[in-house]
GROMACS .gro file of C-alpha atoms in nm:
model
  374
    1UNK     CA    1  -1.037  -0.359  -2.610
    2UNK     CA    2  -1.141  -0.366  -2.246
    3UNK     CA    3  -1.116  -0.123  -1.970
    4UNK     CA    4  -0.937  -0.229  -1.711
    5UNK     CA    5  -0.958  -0.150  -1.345
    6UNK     CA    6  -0.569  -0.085  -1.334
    7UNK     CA    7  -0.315   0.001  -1.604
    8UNK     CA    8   0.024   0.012  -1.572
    9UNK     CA    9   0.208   0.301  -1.672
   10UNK     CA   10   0.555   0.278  -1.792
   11UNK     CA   11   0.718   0.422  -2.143
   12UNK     CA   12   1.058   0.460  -2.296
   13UNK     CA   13   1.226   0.656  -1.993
   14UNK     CA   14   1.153   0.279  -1.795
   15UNK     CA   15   1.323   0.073  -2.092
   16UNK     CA   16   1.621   0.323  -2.189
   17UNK     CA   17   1.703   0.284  -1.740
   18UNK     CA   18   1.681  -0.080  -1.801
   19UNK     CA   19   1.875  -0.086  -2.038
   20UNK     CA   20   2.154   0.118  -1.880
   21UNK     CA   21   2.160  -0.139  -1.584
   22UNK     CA   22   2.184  -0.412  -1.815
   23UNK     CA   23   2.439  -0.266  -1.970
   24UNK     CA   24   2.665  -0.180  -1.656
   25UNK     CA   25   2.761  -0.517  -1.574
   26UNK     CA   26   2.578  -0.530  -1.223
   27UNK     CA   27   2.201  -0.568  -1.184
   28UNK     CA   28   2.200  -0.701  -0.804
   29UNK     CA   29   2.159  -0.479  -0.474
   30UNK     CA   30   2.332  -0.138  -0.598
   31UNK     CA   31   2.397   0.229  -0.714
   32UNK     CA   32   2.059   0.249  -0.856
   33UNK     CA   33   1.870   0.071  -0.529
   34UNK     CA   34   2.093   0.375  -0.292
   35UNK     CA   35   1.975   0.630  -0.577
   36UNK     CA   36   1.626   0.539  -0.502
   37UNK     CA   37   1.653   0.468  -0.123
   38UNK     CA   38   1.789   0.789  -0.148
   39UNK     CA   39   1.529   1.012  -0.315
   40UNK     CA   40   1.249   0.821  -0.154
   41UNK     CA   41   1.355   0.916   0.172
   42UNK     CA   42   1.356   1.239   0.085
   43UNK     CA   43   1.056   1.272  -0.120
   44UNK     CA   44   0.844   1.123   0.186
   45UNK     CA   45   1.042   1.317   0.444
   46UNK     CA   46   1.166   1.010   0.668
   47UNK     CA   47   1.543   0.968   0.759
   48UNK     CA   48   1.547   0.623   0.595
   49UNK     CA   49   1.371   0.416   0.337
   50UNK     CA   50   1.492   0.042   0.299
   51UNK     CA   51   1.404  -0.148  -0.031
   52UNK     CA   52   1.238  -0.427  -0.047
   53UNK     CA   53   1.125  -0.730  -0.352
   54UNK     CA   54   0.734  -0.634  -0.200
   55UNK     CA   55   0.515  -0.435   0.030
   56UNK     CA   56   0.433  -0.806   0.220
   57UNK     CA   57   0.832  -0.814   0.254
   58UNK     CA   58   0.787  -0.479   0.425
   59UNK     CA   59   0.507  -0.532   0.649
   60UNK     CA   60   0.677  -0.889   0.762
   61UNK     CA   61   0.992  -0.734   0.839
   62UNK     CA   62   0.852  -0.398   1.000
   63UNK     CA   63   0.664  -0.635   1.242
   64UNK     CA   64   0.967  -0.882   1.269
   65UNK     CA   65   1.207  -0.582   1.412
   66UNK     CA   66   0.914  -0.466   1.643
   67UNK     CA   67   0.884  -0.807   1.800
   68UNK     CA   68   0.487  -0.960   1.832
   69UNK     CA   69   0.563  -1.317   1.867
   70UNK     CA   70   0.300  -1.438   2.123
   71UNK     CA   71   0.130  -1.096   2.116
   72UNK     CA   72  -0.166  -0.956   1.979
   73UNK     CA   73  -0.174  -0.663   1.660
   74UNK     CA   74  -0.478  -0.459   1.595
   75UNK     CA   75  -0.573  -0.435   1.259
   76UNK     CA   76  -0.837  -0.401   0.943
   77UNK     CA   77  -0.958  -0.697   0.784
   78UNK     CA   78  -1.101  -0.432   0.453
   79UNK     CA   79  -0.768  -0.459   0.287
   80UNK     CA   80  -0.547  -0.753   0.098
   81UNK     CA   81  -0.417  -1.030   0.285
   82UNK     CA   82  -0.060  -0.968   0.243
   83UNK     CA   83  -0.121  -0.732   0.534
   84UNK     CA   84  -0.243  -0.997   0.761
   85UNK     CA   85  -0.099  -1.281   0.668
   86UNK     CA   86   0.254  -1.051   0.784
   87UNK     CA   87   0.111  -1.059   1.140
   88UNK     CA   88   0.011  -1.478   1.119
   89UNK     CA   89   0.372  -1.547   0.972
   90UNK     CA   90   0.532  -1.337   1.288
   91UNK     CA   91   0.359  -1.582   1.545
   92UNK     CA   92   0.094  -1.302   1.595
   93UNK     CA   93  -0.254  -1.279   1.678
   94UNK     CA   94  -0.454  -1.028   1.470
   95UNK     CA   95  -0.709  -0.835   1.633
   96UNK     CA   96  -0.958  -0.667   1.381
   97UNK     CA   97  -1.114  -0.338   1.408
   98UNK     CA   98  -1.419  -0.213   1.249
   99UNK     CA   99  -1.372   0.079   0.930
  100UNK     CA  100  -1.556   0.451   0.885
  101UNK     CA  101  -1.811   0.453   0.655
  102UNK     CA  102  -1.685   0.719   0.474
  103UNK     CA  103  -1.316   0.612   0.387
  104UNK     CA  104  -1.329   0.243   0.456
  105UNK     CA  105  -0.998   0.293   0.676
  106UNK     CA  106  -0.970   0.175   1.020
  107UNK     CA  107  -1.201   0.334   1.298
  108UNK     CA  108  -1.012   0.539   1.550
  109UNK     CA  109  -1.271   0.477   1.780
  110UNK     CA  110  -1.275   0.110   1.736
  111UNK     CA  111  -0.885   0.040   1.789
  112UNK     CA  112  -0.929   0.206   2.117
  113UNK     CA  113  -1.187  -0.042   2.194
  114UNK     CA  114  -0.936  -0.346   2.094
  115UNK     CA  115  -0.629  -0.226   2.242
  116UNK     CA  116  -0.521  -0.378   2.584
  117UNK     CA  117  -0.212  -0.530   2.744
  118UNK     CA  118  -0.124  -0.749   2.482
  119UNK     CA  119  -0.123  -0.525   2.186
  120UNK     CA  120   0.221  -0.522   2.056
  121UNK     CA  121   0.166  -0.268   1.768
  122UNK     CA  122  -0.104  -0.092   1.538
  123UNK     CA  123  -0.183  -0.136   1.206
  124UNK     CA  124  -0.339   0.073   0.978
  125UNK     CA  125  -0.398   0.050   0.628
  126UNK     CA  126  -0.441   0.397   0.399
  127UNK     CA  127  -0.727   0.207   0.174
  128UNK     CA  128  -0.779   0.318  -0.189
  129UNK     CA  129  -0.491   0.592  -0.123
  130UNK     CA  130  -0.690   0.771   0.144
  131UNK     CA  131  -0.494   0.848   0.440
  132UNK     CA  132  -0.645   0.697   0.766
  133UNK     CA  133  -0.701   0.976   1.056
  134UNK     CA  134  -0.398   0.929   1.209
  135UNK     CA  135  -0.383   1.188   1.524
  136UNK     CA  136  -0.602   1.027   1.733
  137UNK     CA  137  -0.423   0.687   1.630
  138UNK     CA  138  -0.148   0.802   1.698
  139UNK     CA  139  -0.310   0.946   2.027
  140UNK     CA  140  -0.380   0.632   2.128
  141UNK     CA  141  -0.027   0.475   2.059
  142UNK     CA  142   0.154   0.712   2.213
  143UNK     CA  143  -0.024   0.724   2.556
  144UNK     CA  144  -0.006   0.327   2.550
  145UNK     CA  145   0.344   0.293   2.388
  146UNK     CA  146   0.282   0.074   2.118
  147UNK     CA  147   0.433   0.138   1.732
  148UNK     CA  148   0.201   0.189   1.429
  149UNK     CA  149   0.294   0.026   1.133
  150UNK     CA  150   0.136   0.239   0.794
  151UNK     CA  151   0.031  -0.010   0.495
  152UNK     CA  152   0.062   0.252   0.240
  153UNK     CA  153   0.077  -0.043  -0.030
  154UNK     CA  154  -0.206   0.205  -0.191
  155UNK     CA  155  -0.036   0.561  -0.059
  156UNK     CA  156   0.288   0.662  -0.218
  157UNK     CA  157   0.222   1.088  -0.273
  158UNK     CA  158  -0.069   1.102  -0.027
  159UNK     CA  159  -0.097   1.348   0.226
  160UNK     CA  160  -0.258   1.383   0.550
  161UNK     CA  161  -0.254   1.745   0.700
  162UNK     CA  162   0.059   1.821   0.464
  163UNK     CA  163   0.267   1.500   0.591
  164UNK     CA  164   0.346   1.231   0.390
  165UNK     CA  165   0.180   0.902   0.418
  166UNK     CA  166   0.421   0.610   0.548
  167UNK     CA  167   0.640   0.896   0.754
  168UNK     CA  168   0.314   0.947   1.010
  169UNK     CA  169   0.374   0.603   1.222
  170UNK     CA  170   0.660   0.398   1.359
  171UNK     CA  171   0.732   0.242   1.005
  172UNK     CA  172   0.521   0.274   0.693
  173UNK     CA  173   0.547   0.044   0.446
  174UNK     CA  174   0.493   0.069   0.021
  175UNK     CA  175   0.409  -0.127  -0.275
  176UNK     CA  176   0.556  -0.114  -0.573
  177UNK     CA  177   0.344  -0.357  -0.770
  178UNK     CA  178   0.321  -0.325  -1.113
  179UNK     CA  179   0.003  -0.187  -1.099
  180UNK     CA  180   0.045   0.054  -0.774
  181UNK     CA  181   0.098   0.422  -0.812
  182UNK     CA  182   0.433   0.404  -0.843
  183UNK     CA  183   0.583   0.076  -0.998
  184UNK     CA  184   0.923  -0.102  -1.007
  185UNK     CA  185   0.774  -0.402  -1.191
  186UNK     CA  186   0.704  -0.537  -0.847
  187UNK     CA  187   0.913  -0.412  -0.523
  188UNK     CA  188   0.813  -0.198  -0.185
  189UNK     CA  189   0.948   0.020   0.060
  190UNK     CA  190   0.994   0.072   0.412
  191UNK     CA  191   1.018   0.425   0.590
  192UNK     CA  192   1.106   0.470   0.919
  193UNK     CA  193   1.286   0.787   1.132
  194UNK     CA  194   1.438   0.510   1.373
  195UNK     CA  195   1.783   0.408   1.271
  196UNK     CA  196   1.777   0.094   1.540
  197UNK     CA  197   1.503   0.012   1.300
  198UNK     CA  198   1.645   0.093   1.004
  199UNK     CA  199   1.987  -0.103   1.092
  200UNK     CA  200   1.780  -0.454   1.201
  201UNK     CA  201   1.578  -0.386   0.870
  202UNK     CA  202   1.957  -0.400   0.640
  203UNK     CA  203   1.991  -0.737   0.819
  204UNK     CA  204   1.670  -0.890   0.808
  205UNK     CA  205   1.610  -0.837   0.440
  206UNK     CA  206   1.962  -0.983   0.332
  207UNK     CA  207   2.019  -1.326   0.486
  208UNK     CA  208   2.098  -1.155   0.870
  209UNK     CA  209   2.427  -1.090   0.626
  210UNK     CA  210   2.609  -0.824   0.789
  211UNK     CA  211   2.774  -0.621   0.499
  212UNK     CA  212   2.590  -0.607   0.160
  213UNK     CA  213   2.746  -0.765  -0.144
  214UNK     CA  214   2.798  -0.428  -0.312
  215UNK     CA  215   2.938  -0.307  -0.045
  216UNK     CA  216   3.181  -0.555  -0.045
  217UNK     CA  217   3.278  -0.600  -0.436
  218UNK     CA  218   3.221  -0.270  -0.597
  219UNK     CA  219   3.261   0.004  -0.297
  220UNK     CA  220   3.567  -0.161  -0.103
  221UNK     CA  221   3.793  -0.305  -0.454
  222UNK     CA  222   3.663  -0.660  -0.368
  223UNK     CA  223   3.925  -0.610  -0.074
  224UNK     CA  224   3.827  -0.941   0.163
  225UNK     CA  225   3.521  -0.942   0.011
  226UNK     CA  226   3.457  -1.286   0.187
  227UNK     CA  227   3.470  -1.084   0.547
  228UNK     CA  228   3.103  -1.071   0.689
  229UNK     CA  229   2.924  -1.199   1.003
  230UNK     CA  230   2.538  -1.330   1.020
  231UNK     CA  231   2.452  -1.228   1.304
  232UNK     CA  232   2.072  -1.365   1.283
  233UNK     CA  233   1.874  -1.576   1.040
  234UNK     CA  234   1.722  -1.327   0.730
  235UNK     CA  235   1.574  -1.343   0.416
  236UNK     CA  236   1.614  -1.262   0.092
  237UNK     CA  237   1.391  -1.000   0.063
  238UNK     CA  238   1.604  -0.710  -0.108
  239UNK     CA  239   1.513  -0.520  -0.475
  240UNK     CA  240   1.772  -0.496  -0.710
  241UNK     CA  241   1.896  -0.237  -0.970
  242UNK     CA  242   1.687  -0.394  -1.269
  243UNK     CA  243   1.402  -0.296  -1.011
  244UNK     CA  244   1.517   0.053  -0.869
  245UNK     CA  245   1.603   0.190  -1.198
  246UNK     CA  246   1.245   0.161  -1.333
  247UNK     CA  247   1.172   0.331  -0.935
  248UNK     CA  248   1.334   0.610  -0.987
  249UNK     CA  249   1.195   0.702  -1.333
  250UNK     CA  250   0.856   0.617  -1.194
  251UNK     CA  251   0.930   0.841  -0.867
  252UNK     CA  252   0.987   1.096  -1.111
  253UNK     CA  253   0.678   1.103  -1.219
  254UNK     CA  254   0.508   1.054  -0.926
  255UNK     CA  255   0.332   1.384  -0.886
  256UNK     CA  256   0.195   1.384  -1.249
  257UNK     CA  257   0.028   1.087  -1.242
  258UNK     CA  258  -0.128   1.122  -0.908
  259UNK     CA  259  -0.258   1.443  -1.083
  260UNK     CA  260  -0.398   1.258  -1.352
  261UNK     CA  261  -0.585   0.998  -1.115
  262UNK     CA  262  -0.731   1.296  -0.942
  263UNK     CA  263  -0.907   1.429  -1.281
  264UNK     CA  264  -0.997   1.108  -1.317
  265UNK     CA  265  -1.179   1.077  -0.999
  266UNK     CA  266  -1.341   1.460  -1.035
  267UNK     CA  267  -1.517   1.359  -1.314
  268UNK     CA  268  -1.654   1.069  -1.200
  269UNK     CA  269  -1.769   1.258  -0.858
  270UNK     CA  270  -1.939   1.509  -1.050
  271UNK     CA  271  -2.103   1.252  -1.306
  272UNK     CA  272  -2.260   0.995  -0.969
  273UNK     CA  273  -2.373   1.286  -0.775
  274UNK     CA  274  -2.706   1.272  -0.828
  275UNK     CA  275  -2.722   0.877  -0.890
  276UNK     CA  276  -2.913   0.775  -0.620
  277UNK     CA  277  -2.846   0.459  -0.579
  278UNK     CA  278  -2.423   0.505  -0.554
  279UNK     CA  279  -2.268   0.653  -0.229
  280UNK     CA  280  -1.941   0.786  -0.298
  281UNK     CA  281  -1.669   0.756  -0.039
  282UNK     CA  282  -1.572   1.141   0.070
  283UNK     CA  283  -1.231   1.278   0.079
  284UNK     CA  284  -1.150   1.418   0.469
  285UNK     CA  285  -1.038   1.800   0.454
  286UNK     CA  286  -0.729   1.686   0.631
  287UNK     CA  287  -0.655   1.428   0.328
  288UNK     CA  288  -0.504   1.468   0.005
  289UNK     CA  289  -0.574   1.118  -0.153
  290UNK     CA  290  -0.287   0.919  -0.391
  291UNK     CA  291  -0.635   0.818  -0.550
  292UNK     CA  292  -0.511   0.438  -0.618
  293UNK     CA  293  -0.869   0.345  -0.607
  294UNK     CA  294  -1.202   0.466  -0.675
  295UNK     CA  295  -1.453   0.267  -0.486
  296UNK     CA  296  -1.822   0.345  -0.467
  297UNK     CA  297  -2.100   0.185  -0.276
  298UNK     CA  298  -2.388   0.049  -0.526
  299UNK     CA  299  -2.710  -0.123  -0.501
  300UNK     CA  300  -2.683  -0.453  -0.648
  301UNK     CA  301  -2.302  -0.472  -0.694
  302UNK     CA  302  -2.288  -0.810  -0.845
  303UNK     CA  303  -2.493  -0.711  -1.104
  304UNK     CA  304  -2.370  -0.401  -1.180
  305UNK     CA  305  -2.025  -0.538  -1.217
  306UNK     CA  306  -2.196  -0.807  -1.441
  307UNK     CA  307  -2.360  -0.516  -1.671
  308UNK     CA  308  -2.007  -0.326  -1.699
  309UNK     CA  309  -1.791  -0.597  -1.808
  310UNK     CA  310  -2.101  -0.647  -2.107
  311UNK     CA  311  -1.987  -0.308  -2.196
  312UNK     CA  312  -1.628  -0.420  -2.237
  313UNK     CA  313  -1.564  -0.263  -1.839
  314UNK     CA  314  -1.365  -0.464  -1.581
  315UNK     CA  315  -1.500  -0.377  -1.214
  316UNK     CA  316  -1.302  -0.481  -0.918
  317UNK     CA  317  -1.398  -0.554  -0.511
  318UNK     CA  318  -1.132  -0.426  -0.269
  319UNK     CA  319  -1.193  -0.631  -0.095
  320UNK     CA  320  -1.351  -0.918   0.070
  321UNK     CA  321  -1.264  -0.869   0.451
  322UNK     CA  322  -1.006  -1.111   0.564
  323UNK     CA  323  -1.203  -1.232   0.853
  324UNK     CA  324  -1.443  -1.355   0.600
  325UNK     CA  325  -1.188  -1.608   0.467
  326UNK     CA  326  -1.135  -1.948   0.614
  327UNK     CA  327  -0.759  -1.935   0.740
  328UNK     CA  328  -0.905  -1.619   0.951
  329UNK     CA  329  -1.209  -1.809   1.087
  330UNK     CA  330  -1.034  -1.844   1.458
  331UNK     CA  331  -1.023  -1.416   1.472
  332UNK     CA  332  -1.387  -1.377   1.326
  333UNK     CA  333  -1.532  -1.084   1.531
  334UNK     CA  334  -1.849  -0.836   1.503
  335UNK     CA  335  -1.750  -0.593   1.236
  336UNK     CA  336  -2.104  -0.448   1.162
  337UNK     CA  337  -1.975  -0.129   0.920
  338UNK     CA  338  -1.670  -0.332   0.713
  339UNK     CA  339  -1.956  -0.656   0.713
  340UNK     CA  340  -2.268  -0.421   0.630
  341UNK     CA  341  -2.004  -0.183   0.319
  342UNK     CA  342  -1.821  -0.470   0.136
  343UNK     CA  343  -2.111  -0.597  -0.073
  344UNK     CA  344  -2.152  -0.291  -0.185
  345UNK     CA  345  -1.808  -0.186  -0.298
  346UNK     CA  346  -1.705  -0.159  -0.686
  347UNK     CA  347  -1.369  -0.041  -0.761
  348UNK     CA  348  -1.398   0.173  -1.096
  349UNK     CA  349  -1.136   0.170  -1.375
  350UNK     CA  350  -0.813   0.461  -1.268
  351UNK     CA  351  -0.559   0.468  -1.398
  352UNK     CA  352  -0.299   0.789  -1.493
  353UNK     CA  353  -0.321   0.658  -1.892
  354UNK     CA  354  -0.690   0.685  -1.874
  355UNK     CA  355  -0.853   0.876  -2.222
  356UNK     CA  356  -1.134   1.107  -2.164
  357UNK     CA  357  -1.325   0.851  -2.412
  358UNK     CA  358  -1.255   0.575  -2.152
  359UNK     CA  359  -1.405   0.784  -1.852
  360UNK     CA  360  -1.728   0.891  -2.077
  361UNK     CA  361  -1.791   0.487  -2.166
  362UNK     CA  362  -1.750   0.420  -1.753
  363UNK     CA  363  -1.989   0.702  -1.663
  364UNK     CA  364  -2.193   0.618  -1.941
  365UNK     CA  365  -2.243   0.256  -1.872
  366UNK     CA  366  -2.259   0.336  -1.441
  367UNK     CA  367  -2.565   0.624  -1.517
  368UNK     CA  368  -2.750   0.365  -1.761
  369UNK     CA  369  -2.736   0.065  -1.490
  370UNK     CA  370  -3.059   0.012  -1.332
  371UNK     CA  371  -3.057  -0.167  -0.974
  372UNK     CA  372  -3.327  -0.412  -0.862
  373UNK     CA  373  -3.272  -0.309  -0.509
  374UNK     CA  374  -3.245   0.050  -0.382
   0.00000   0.00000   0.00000
């Protein structure tokens, strides 16, 4: 059997809360999708946390409250393209700033070069689970007014300076892929201390439908259950119970298996150390890292990847820079560290289920490699 870049993680406690919401008769919008708004809220220490079916869903609506139609939004292109695409599909303009060399997040210094009159809001992306520097982001915002959006798609249980990622910005915004740190099967989050925000958020992700359907049928007796305005065009962009059942178990456990990646990712900073051909990314003193994923910089990454998956390894790029692709072509800039980093970048297998075995045959099969360039 192969190791894989990502594992899910899931056991019994996920089927047996399944279960129970098959059971109960109602597996839409619910009990279990408040339980979990709920606890998320407080676990990241925002006032409110909104559901949603994905982390795109989130970052689309967080920019659809803010407003950037017509406007310009200074991001990353070193992420996935879920994050950009959110700014295209709001009649945006995305306006990318270069990455450190040491995190792959976005450069501080460079979104003060790109932001100007037209900047309708930040966005940052915590990449790999490493929080981005946000004080002097946030620096920056502030003294120009403009929001910061968090995609912490890769962040759920990071810190930075003791604060939870996703309660740092205006909104931050989670994934709950299958394959995330924390999982519903797929879903996401949004976070957000603004309850104008929070409000326009209820709407937008449930048809611009006014009251939700549980509120109407299970908390109210089905009492004129037909009684709702629209009061703007939405989508259907809400989780349901099947969904935030398997949340909360996984919130749960949350902690645990963020542990787990970390031992994961000591032991394969102690093993590369003296490789000389890998550069590992550094952790910031002011970051505690979710450790979704453990990138290095190699020599001859193509080949290296080749040589792993002949030893049964999967390795992973995350990821090609979005200005790379061809629907980005119009906002191609000079991005000389993200351009001069991403052929260099392997993702390693991490994952919380990870045997000691299966971190001896990675290390083992990185040390043996042998570069043609270094």
């Amino acid at each position: 059997m192969s190791i894989p870049v990502f594992r899910p993680c899931f056991d019994e406690e996920e089927v047996d809360a399944v279960r129970e919401v098959l059971m109960s008769g109602w597996v839409g919008p619910g009990q279990k999708v408040e339980e979990l708004e709920k606890r998320f809220a407080e676990y990241v220490g925002t006032e409110f946390a909104l559901s949603m079916n994905s982390c795109s869903s989130a970052l689309f609506t967080a920019l659809k409250v803010i407003g950037v139609e017509g406007r310009e939004v200074v991001t990353t292109a070193q992420t996935f393209v879920s994050t950009n695409h959110a700014i295209l599909q709001n009649g945006a303009t995305p306006v990318f700033a270069d990455i450190e060399g040491t995190t792959l997040n976005i450069s501080p210094e460079s979104i003060a070069h790109r932001v100007n009159d037209k900047t309708a809001a930040i966005m940052v992306v915590h990449h790999g689970g490493h929080p981005c520097d946000m004080d002097p982001i946030m620096g920056i915002a502030n003294e120009k007014g403009i929001p910061v959006i968090e995609d912490a798609a890769h962040a759920a249980g990071a810190r930075y300076k003791g604060r939870m990622a996703g309660a740092l910005g205006t909104i931050g915004c989670f994934s709950f892929h299958a394959l995330k740190n924390m999982s519903t099967g797929d879903g996401g989050m949004l976070t957000t201390d603004d309850e104008s925000v929070a409000e326009r958020v209820r709407n937008v992700r449930w048809m611009g439908i006014t009251r939700s359907t549980y509120d109407r049928f299970r908390k109210n007796g089905r009492a004129r259950a037909w009684e709702y305005d629209v009061d703007e065009v939405g989508y259907k962009f809400h989780m349901n119970d099947l969904n935030a059942a398997i949340g909360i178990v996984q919130l749960g456990k949350l902690e645990s298996t963020n542990a787990a990646r970390r031992e994961v990712a000591v032991q394969y900073r102690s093993a590369f150390e003296d490789v000389e051909w890998i550069e590992m990314l550094g952790e910031k003193d002011y970051a505690q890292s979710a450790n979704h994923a453990f990138v290095v910089l190699a020599e001859d990454r193509d080949r290296l990847i080749e040589h792993l998956a002949e030893k049964g390894i999967d390795g992973g790029v995350h990821y090609r820079p979005n200005h790379l692709y061809s629907v980005y072509e119009p906002y191609r800039r000079d991005l000389p560290v993200t351009e001069s980093l991403w052929t260099k970048m392997v993702t390693l297998p991490m994952y919380p289920s990870m045997s000691n075995d299966e971190v001896l045959q990675v290390i083992e099969a990185v040390r043996e490699f042998e570069p043609l360039t270094t």
